[in-house]
RNA sequence: UGGGCGAUCGUCUAAUGGUAGGACAGUGCCCUUUGGAGGCACUUGUCUAGGUUCGAAUCCUAGUCGCCCAGCCA
């Protein structure tokens, strides 16, 4: 594919694709019957640049780009930028960045605003053909004339204006002679249609607004319904995939296409992606940003692609998730656990391992020589030996996780406790001997002895330990800020709120926990944002985009699955 | 109450008149220098009622339930 200014990763061909779905079958059939003759399969991804892309868009992107690619076709990225009041260049830029990051590259970069001239000419034609008219009714009056779901609408008193008058008025609308909202251009179809979209829909409204691309060239802007089908047609889009709610609009798109005599694209609708504990509404995500409930569109708790990226999610995992979630015409809600599964699966294979202690507890190995440092050779990724090894310093004083020591161990607790022996990952067996407490009785230090013969983590006498814990040498430790993220919403359905409440009531107050003094092994000093790490036994992390060598900040992508937490919960200990 | 669309394990999805399968989640066991990962096993499903058929998730009829549409948003 061509026309990109940034490199996009190849889509791995080994990625599983759904065995079948109704979209693929329809395209396969159309290809087999040569419905579109010699034309290649052409699709498009048509976002409105009024916000950042989220994981729901990822599904649409995978469908639009993936399906075309499967059939040797092409995909355009087209901005449906027909409403200058909500659209911005920032969004245009972020969308291109995110589509590339997801792993796709477009054939052509298009804008509905490129077609404003053509659309205007076509409107003139419809007026001349007696199929469109200028209406002087106010928005409120138009609404009243529209009727209801069960009652037909009424014709506007301006519906039968002579063609010449319509032409004159519409040209003067375009020339800027009338104020916003004073008139609209409407299609003359059928005010009694049971499909409300056919009750003389508005084609153009007057909007004296500066457009992010066309500036002040226009003061009338086409409605989405008047622009979308024709934009597809202009681009020779063969298969126009969109979400379910647009099914009712198909008859209108066909009406425009037929009355204009232009190329008819095939529209096929599919279900939007919904995920538990997740909001996928651009309007509401914008509200979270504007009200400062999150730090921005790329807050790592956001379901935006930029937020997921900053959090450490990967395009590969998102694509695999979308493929497994599938596509249909039902309104389902996918468990967020499925997304998390595909992310863990991806990271498990590629994340470099490191040792990091989030909540440090000092351990002194009393029989280890003072001032001595050893360098342990450690595998960077036990799942991938080609990832090599690194040296990790070990010394007499180390940090371990507070959770990894209990003065009074509950049942089935295999970690360190007085008199018990555990393995320090890649180092030695140690046995806890005594504890040091502060004035409040908290254990602040554990004194242990080690078995010098167990270097590397095995005892020559074949002695077994029940547990392996991670550690960081105090003298060599890096201090870092670590941000632990939880779900942004506390309820599976964020919109499930009391009467008069809002989704904001369901915000999870514990969605972000900041740990300011985590202790990291030295190799993490130069971690780059986006590079995935598994902090062994803890979770997957990546350096934040604002992390520096002098002020390290790591974001937790996901915690590792925690069997012990389950046992602990079950036994109530 | 008009129109459109839909209904398969707890969740998502396959089966295109011929053994209801996969993934996630869950449970148990095995394995493990990450209580991670991995392996094995198990559990649970065709909205209802009729009909057509040797045979129905699939076709027909009638219901039930759910989603979408009354922006000069997309």
XYZ file of C-alpha atoms (C1' of nucleotides) in Angstrom:
647
model
C 0.000 0.000 0.000
C 1.129 3.544 -0.571
C 0.781 7.110 0.552
C 1.968 6.927 4.092
C 4.398 9.201 5.771
C 5.136 7.004 8.735
C 6.156 3.394 8.811
C 3.459 0.916 9.667
C 4.323 -2.558 10.879
C 3.453 -5.498 8.685
C 0.302 -7.316 9.642
C 1.542 -10.750 10.633
C 0.071 -13.321 8.301
C 0.085 -15.844 11.114
C -2.628 -13.959 12.938
C -5.736 -16.070 13.189
C -8.614 -14.818 11.175
C -12.181 -15.793 11.909
C -13.132 -18.848 9.937
C -16.102 -17.059 8.542
C -18.403 -14.162 9.037
C -21.261 -12.675 7.086
C -19.204 -9.727 5.832
C -16.518 -11.943 4.374
C -19.134 -14.198 2.813
C -20.927 -11.297 1.194
C -17.721 -9.947 -0.297
C -16.658 -13.406 -1.436
C -19.995 -13.849 -3.151
C -19.832 -10.438 -4.805
C -16.330 -11.213 -6.004
C -17.434 -14.600 -7.341
C -20.444 -13.189 -9.177
C -18.419 -10.223 -10.386
C -21.050 -7.897 -9.010
C -18.691 -4.985 -9.491
C -17.133 -6.222 -12.724
C -13.408 -5.739 -12.935
C -13.294 -3.322 -10.033
C -11.082 -4.339 -7.120
C -12.636 -4.623 -3.711
C -12.551 -1.123 -2.275
C -13.393 -0.240 1.311
C -12.922 2.791 3.484
C -12.566 3.677 7.134
C -14.589 6.883 7.616
C -14.024 8.505 11.027
C -15.262 11.953 11.924
C -12.297 13.951 13.278
C -14.150 15.014 16.406
C -12.259 12.923 18.947
C -9.621 10.257 19.376
C -10.000 6.739 18.057
C -10.875 4.070 20.616
C -10.844 0.302 20.650
C -14.321 0.232 19.124
C -12.843 1.941 16.090
C -10.094 -0.691 16.098
C -12.735 -3.260 15.278
C -14.006 -1.200 12.359
C -10.452 -0.599 11.173
C -9.613 -4.304 11.296
C -12.777 -5.062 9.337
C -12.376 -2.318 6.742
C -8.665 -2.815 6.139
C -8.476 -6.520 6.909
C -11.290 -7.631 4.652
C -10.129 -5.537 1.711
C -6.639 -6.926 2.130
C -7.936 -10.493 2.218
C -9.522 -9.967 -1.177
C -6.583 -8.126 -2.701
C -8.472 -4.855 -2.381
C -7.717 -1.352 -1.182
C -8.860 0.805 1.702
C -9.088 4.572 1.925
C -8.908 6.556 5.101
C -11.639 9.136 4.715
C -12.449 11.841 7.186
C -16.162 12.510 7.318
C -15.588 16.156 8.106
C -18.941 17.735 7.366
C -19.451 19.446 10.720
C -16.813 22.170 11.266
C -18.170 22.979 14.703
C -16.913 19.725 16.183
C -13.906 18.869 14.098
C -10.253 19.752 14.557
C -6.902 19.181 12.931
C -5.597 17.666 16.170
C -8.061 14.848 15.742
C -7.162 14.383 12.078
C -3.524 13.966 13.098
C -4.205 11.631 15.993
C -6.417 9.405 13.861
C -3.745 8.940 11.224
C -1.186 8.183 13.916
C -3.439 5.629 15.558
C -4.421 3.827 12.348
C -0.746 3.421 11.511
C 0.073 2.277 15.001
C -2.614 -0.375 14.777
C -0.741 -1.685 11.775
C -2.657 -0.455 8.751
C -1.873 1.784 5.844
C -4.377 3.384 3.538
C -4.497 3.494 -0.223
C -5.696 7.093 -0.330
C -6.189 9.771 2.274
C -9.547 11.403 1.577
C -11.834 13.984 3.105
C -15.539 14.427 2.594
C -14.640 18.125 2.428
C -12.765 17.354 -0.807
C -16.174 16.663 -2.295
C -17.966 19.821 -1.154
C -17.867 21.224 -4.699
C -19.205 18.065 -6.284
C -21.850 17.684 -3.597
C -22.981 21.236 -4.236
C -23.277 20.592 -7.985
C -25.299 17.475 -7.277
C -27.589 19.430 -4.975
C -28.186 21.879 -7.811
C -29.095 18.967 -10.071
C -31.580 17.580 -7.570
C -33.161 21.024 -7.278
C -33.431 21.336 -11.050
C -34.981 17.886 -11.183
C -37.588 18.993 -8.651
C -36.198 16.620 -6.022
C -34.921 19.109 -3.481
C -36.218 22.361 -2.062
C -35.243 25.198 0.219
C -37.239 25.223 3.421
C -37.673 28.390 5.519
C -39.110 26.529 8.485
C -37.177 26.769 11.756
C -35.549 23.697 13.249
C -38.370 23.498 15.750
C -41.031 23.740 13.033
C -39.331 21.079 10.968
C -39.346 18.828 13.991
C -43.047 19.407 14.500
C -43.788 18.685 10.847
C -41.793 15.455 10.960
C -44.531 13.561 12.786
C -43.749 10.772 15.206
C -42.858 7.103 15.090
C -46.518 6.225 14.663
C -47.914 9.313 12.909
C -46.941 10.518 9.438
C -45.331 13.916 8.998
C -46.812 16.938 7.242
C -45.482 18.697 4.187
C -43.682 21.948 4.702
C -45.537 24.970 3.260
C -42.364 25.658 1.252
C -42.238 22.186 -0.254
C -43.672 23.153 -3.616
C -41.597 26.215 -4.319
C -40.786 26.635 -8.023
C -37.451 25.240 -9.168
C -36.135 28.706 -10.092
C -36.887 30.043 -6.626
C -35.178 27.042 -4.994
C -32.154 27.508 -7.219
C -31.950 31.195 -6.404
C -32.381 30.663 -2.672
C -29.884 27.821 -2.475
C -27.254 29.806 -4.391
C -27.826 32.718 -2.030
C -27.511 30.371 0.943
C -24.141 29.383 -0.446
C -23.257 33.040 -1.047
C -23.744 33.798 2.617
C -26.838 35.987 2.344
C -28.725 34.267 5.150
C -27.994 33.748 8.822
C -27.356 30.367 10.426
C -30.491 28.317 10.867
C -32.704 30.482 8.699
C -33.082 27.986 5.854
C -32.087 24.473 4.870
C -32.076 22.451 1.683
C -34.235 19.371 1.912
C -34.701 16.304 -0.266
C -38.274 15.987 -1.511
C -39.106 12.370 -0.751
C -42.053 11.309 1.380
C -43.271 12.907 4.587
C -45.451 9.891 5.335
C -42.700 7.278 5.069
C -42.543 4.911 8.044
C -38.775 5.394 7.806
C -38.169 8.796 9.364
C -34.961 9.185 7.374
C -37.091 9.478 4.239
C -39.306 12.292 5.568
C -37.665 15.028 3.471
C -34.265 14.876 5.226
C -32.139 17.984 5.481
C -29.296 17.984 2.947
C -27.629 21.306 3.757
C -27.632 23.673 6.687
C -26.218 27.184 6.951
C -23.192 27.280 9.243
C -20.945 30.311 9.291
C -18.116 28.335 10.806
C -14.473 27.987 9.866
C -13.677 24.495 8.644
C -10.335 22.951 9.595
C -9.531 22.332 5.926
C -11.727 24.523 3.760
C -11.485 27.544 6.020
C -14.211 30.058 5.216
C -14.845 28.835 1.668
C -18.236 27.551 2.665
C -21.030 28.732 4.898
C -23.323 25.858 4.011
C -22.349 22.330 4.949
C -23.803 19.025 3.772
C -25.383 16.715 6.311
C -23.713 13.349 6.851
C -26.593 11.571 5.149
C -26.197 13.670 2.036
C -22.409 13.292 1.982
C -21.678 9.758 3.030
C -23.152 7.640 0.252
C -21.877 9.951 -2.446
C -18.413 10.005 -0.911
C -18.364 6.222 -1.096
C -19.576 6.449 -4.659
C -16.920 8.973 -5.687
C -14.219 6.699 -4.280
C -15.704 3.647 -6.005
C -16.117 1.955 -2.675
C -17.547 -1.467 -3.425
C -18.270 -2.505 0.151
C -19.178 0.130 2.689
C -19.184 -1.419 6.131
C -20.783 0.535 8.954
C -22.494 -0.004 12.252
C -26.019 -1.266 12.731
C -27.744 2.038 13.415
C -27.191 3.092 9.819
C -29.292 0.284 8.368
C -32.287 2.615 8.340
C -30.316 5.106 6.280
C -29.674 2.737 3.387
C -32.884 3.603 1.539
C -31.927 7.272 1.691
C -28.412 6.643 0.392
C -29.889 4.622 -2.456
C -32.350 7.410 -3.202
C -29.515 9.902 -3.643
C -27.427 7.450 -5.652
C -30.276 6.565 -7.976
C -31.464 10.106 -8.499
C -27.924 11.207 -9.206
C -27.198 8.197 -11.390
C -23.852 7.437 -9.782
C -21.909 4.338 -8.686
C -23.815 2.308 -6.106
C -21.701 1.023 -3.216
C -22.900 -1.953 -1.240
C -23.479 -1.032 2.397
C -23.305 -3.794 4.997
C -23.927 -3.155 8.671
C -22.308 -4.912 11.621
C -22.453 -4.605 15.404
C -20.357 -2.140 17.328
C -17.876 -3.425 19.874
C -18.923 -3.183 23.501
C -16.704 -4.211 26.402
C -17.585 -4.566 30.058
C -16.370 -1.815 32.397
C -15.614 0.308 29.359
C -17.211 3.340 27.782
C -16.966 3.607 24.019
C -18.793 6.819 23.312
C -16.740 9.655 21.868
C -19.082 12.178 23.427
C -18.613 10.754 26.918
C -14.886 10.228 26.494
C -14.643 13.879 25.466
C -16.538 14.804 28.616
C -14.047 12.859 30.762
C -11.228 14.778 29.101
C -12.876 18.191 29.280
C -13.902 17.822 32.914
C -10.442 16.654 33.885
C -11.620 13.266 35.123
C -8.652 11.831 33.277
C -5.394 13.455 32.277
C -6.274 13.567 28.582
C -7.277 11.482 25.600
C -4.149 9.407 26.156
C -4.672 8.800 29.855
C -3.667 5.145 30.283
C -7.083 4.362 31.715
C -8.839 5.524 28.577
C -10.027 2.979 25.983
C -8.579 5.205 23.277
C -5.849 3.745 21.128
C -3.507 6.453 22.382
C -4.415 5.620 25.980
C -3.986 1.903 25.438
C -0.666 2.512 23.717
C 0.597 4.604 26.625
C -0.626 1.934 29.014
C 1.473 -0.629 27.176
C -1.138 -2.409 25.105
C 0.077 -3.595 21.725
C -1.428 -3.497 18.246
C -0.888 -7.232 17.893
C -2.953 -7.979 20.986
C -5.716 -5.582 20.020
C -5.959 -7.139 16.569
C -6.027 -10.649 17.983
C -8.714 -9.649 20.449
C -10.863 -8.036 17.788
C -10.531 -11.118 15.601
C -11.549 -13.454 18.387
C -14.442 -11.255 19.506
C -15.807 -11.628 16.011
C -18.463 -9.711 14.177
C -22.198 -10.218 13.924
C -25.432 -8.278 13.977
C -26.251 -8.802 17.636
C -25.698 -6.293 20.420
C -23.341 -8.146 22.688
C -20.909 -7.072 25.377
C -17.519 -8.729 25.415
C -15.932 -9.442 28.788
C -12.942 -7.199 29.312
C -11.128 -10.326 30.504
C -10.921 -11.417 26.889
C -9.040 -8.272 25.925
C -6.756 -8.712 28.922
C -6.140 -12.335 27.989
C -4.948 -11.472 24.498
C -2.747 -8.725 25.874
C -1.134 -10.986 28.465
C -0.679 -13.696 25.880
C 1.129 -11.330 23.531
C 3.306 -9.846 26.263
C 4.145 -13.208 27.778
C 5.884 -14.138 24.544
C 7.818 -10.929 24.009
C 8.143 -8.872 27.176
C 11.659 -8.812 28.604
C 11.728 -9.891 32.231
C 13.068 -7.711 34.993
C 12.890 -7.650 38.766
C 11.143 -4.787 40.491
C 9.881 -4.460 44.034
C 6.814 -2.286 44.307
C 6.470 -2.185 48.105
C 9.949 -2.750 49.502
C 10.862 -4.649 52.644
C 14.549 -4.761 53.509
C 16.226 -8.121 53.944
C 19.694 -8.489 55.433
C 21.523 -11.721 54.687
C 23.555 -11.968 57.851
C 26.008 -14.625 56.728
C 26.735 -12.976 53.362
C 30.062 -11.094 53.267
C 29.732 -7.376 53.830
C 30.729 -5.250 50.859
C 30.541 -8.142 48.409
C 28.653 -7.890 45.110
C 27.983 -10.778 42.772
C 26.519 -10.568 39.316
C 23.914 -13.146 38.566
C 23.328 -14.170 34.980
C 19.629 -14.013 34.319
C 17.511 -14.926 31.280
C 15.843 -11.902 29.694
C 12.863 -14.011 28.732
C 12.491 -17.655 29.738
C 9.838 -17.945 27.004
C 12.365 -16.910 24.384
C 15.978 -17.932 24.942
C 17.043 -15.838 21.959
C 16.296 -12.778 24.068
C 19.611 -13.475 25.795
C 20.782 -12.850 29.335
C 21.858 -9.981 31.524
C 23.817 -9.494 34.734
C 21.906 -8.568 37.880
C 23.835 -7.416 40.957
C 23.319 -9.221 44.251
C 24.549 -8.171 47.666
C 24.077 -8.549 51.402
C 21.102 -6.224 51.607
C 18.178 -6.603 49.278
C 14.579 -5.511 48.956
C 11.792 -8.020 48.681
C 8.070 -7.431 48.290
C 6.233 -6.778 51.566
C 3.648 -9.318 50.402
C 6.359 -11.942 50.226
C 6.921 -12.056 53.968
C 4.486 -12.938 56.726
C 5.507 -13.171 60.316
C 2.558 -15.470 60.853
C 1.955 -17.328 57.592
C -1.647 -18.225 56.773
C -2.475 -21.705 55.440
C -1.018 -22.421 52.001
C 1.274 -19.408 52.219
C 4.512 -20.642 50.674
C 6.564 -17.478 50.794
C 9.004 -16.226 53.395
C 8.220 -16.500 57.081
C 10.358 -17.130 60.169
C 12.199 -20.431 59.866
C 11.044 -21.002 56.266
C 13.337 -21.286 53.293
C 12.560 -19.807 49.868
C 14.480 -19.246 46.671
C 15.540 -15.786 45.616
C 14.916 -15.818 41.911
C 18.145 -16.612 40.045
C 20.181 -16.246 43.246
C 20.239 -18.233 46.492
C 18.070 -20.054 48.971
C 17.473 -17.960 52.059
C 15.895 -18.745 55.405
C 14.241 -16.103 57.556
C 15.653 -15.939 61.063
C 14.551 -12.799 62.886
C 12.603 -9.617 62.262
C 13.154 -5.986 63.205
C 10.036 -3.978 64.060
C 9.281 -0.313 64.368
C 7.632 1.262 67.394
C 4.195 0.339 66.026
C 5.095 -3.283 65.653
C 5.441 -3.315 61.872
C 8.114 -5.529 60.424
C 10.630 -3.193 58.824
C 13.494 -5.583 58.262
C 13.999 -9.314 58.023
C 17.264 -10.992 58.843
C 17.993 -14.132 56.891
C 20.762 -16.594 56.284
C 21.616 -17.951 52.864
C 22.984 -21.231 51.605
C 26.155 -20.416 49.632
C 25.877 -23.756 47.850
C 22.582 -22.788 46.271
C 23.989 -20.128 43.958
C 21.882 -19.802 40.836
C 18.861 -21.119 42.662
C 19.434 -24.822 43.203
C 20.780 -26.696 46.149
C 23.223 -29.498 45.331
C 21.545 -31.720 47.902
C 18.332 -31.627 45.903
C 16.490 -29.773 48.646
C 13.214 -28.265 47.424
C 11.625 -24.965 48.333
C 7.976 -24.205 47.811
C 8.375 -20.707 46.573
C 10.543 -18.345 44.556
C 10.475 -14.637 45.221
C 11.991 -11.666 43.435
C 14.443 -9.162 44.885
C 16.521 -6.091 44.144
C 19.900 -5.286 45.669
C 19.471 -2.174 47.841
C 22.829 -0.684 46.894
C 22.123 -1.009 43.199
C 18.384 -0.299 43.173
C 16.808 2.362 41.024
C 13.925 4.278 42.540
C 10.963 4.801 40.270
C 7.398 5.981 40.249
C 5.044 3.189 39.303
C 1.451 3.823 38.305
C -0.971 1.011 38.937
C -4.118 1.221 36.858
C -7.417 -0.428 37.505
C -10.631 -0.278 35.526
C -11.854 3.291 34.973
C -15.388 2.273 35.886
C -16.588 0.262 38.820
C -19.588 -1.265 37.073
C -19.708 -3.696 34.135
C -22.075 -1.256 32.463
C -20.765 2.260 33.146
C -24.121 3.663 32.078
C -25.988 1.712 34.732
C -26.754 4.499 37.162
C -29.584 5.673 39.372
C -32.349 7.923 38.081
C -30.966 11.397 37.624
C -27.383 10.116 37.937
C -24.790 9.757 35.243
C -21.990 7.479 34.143
C -19.677 9.727 36.158
C -21.149 8.218 39.314
C -19.640 4.901 38.268
C -16.077 6.146 37.969
C -13.791 3.856 39.944
C -12.151 5.982 42.666
C -9.240 3.526 42.767
C -8.476 3.477 39.059
C -5.017 4.938 39.659
C -2.605 4.191 42.462
C 0.775 5.872 42.398
C 3.721 4.219 44.069
C 6.527 6.716 44.357
C 9.385 4.594 45.662
C 9.418 1.297 43.846
C 12.841 -0.357 43.649
C 14.043 -1.550 40.278
C 16.988 -3.559 39.047
C 19.564 -1.334 37.301
C 18.935 -2.632 33.778
C 15.649 -0.734 33.724
C 17.412 2.633 33.729
C 17.152 3.116 29.999
C 13.734 1.585 29.381
C 12.017 3.238 26.434
C 8.320 4.123 26.415
C 6.375 1.400 24.701
C 8.988 -1.290 25.268
C 7.204 -3.976 27.260
C 8.598 -5.523 30.449
C 7.348 -8.177 32.730
C 8.276 -7.334 36.288
C 8.509 -10.931 37.356
C 5.671 -12.178 39.549
C 4.078 -8.722 39.423
C 2.811 -7.735 36.011
C 3.482 -6.138 32.656
C 4.837 -2.614 32.599
C 6.142 -0.044 30.186
C 7.905 3.260 30.679
C 5.545 6.222 30.487
C 5.970 8.675 27.629
C 7.178 11.236 30.171
C 9.627 8.927 31.888
C 13.300 9.970 31.860
C 16.459 8.303 33.120
C 16.541 10.767 35.952
C 12.867 10.387 36.834
C 11.670 6.943 35.918
C 7.930 6.406 35.575
C 6.397 3.053 34.725
C 2.799 2.295 33.831
C 1.317 -1.047 34.690
C -0.266 -2.498 31.587
C -1.822 -5.432 33.422
C -1.041 -7.417 36.542
C -0.057 -11.050 36.192
C -2.791 -13.520 37.043
C -2.626 -14.096 40.759
C -3.526 -17.566 41.983
C -2.453 -16.778 45.517
C -4.832 -13.812 45.695
C -7.626 -16.206 44.788
C -6.646 -18.710 47.431
C -6.340 -15.944 49.987
C -9.770 -14.627 49.114
C -11.331 -18.065 49.238
C -9.817 -19.039 52.562
C -10.435 -15.584 53.987
C -6.915 -15.273 55.318
C -48.362 1.700 19.311
C -45.020 2.770 12.802
C -40.480 1.060 10.520
C -35.734 -1.524 10.653
C -32.620 -5.255 12.919
C -31.666 -9.306 16.067
C -31.998 -13.838 19.651
C -26.757 -20.509 20.249
C -22.737 -22.212 26.969
C -21.969 -17.037 32.352
C -19.603 -13.846 27.894
C -18.215 -13.443 22.523
C -18.658 -16.468 18.322
C -19.025 -21.071 14.652
C -22.300 -24.651 12.385
C -25.329 -22.386 5.542
C -31.197 -29.337 6.477
C -26.949 -34.318 8.637
C -22.160 -35.577 15.497
C -24.005 -28.098 18.510
C -17.584 -26.655 17.957
C -13.879 -22.732 19.428
C -12.218 -18.620 22.544
C -12.700 -16.035 27.308
C -14.280 -16.845 32.242
C -14.844 -20.888 36.010
C -13.400 -25.734 38.454
C -9.960 -29.857 39.312
C -5.360 -32.288 38.384
C -0.222 -32.284 36.384
C 4.099 -29.445 35.651
C 7.043 -25.244 37.023
C 13.663 -21.427 39.467
C 7.604 -16.311 38.137
C 1.493 -19.165 43.026
C 3.244 -16.408 35.819
C 3.395 -19.475 31.491
C 2.272 -24.419 29.814
C -0.401 -29.411 29.683
C -4.761 -32.508 30.647
C -9.735 -32.933 32.143
C -14.588 -31.144 33.485
C -19.017 -28.172 33.686
C -22.732 -25.223 31.165
C -26.113 -23.515 25.438
C -29.855 -23.489 20.291
C -35.949 -17.599 23.369
C -41.187 -20.047 23.440
C -45.175 -22.860 21.056
C -46.727 -25.237 16.923
C -45.537 -27.118 11.907
C -42.576 -29.167 7.414
C -38.862 -33.247 7.188
C -36.030 -39.715 7.726
C -33.513 -35.649 10.116
C -34.281 -28.541 12.187
C -29.962 -23.950 15.738
C -30.838 -23.713 10.418
C -37.025 -23.809 6.693
C -42.527 -22.112 7.765
C -46.330 -19.874 11.223
C -47.525 -17.392 15.640
C -45.670 -15.344 19.942
C -41.913 -13.414 23.553
C -37.794 -10.509 24.572
C -33.838 -6.999 23.154
C -31.493 -3.002 20.213
C -31.982 1.284 16.697
C -34.848 5.599 14.409
C -38.767 11.505 15.718
C -30.430 16.432 15.302
C -30.158 22.032 10.912
C -24.791 15.425 14.958
C -22.091 11.534 12.672
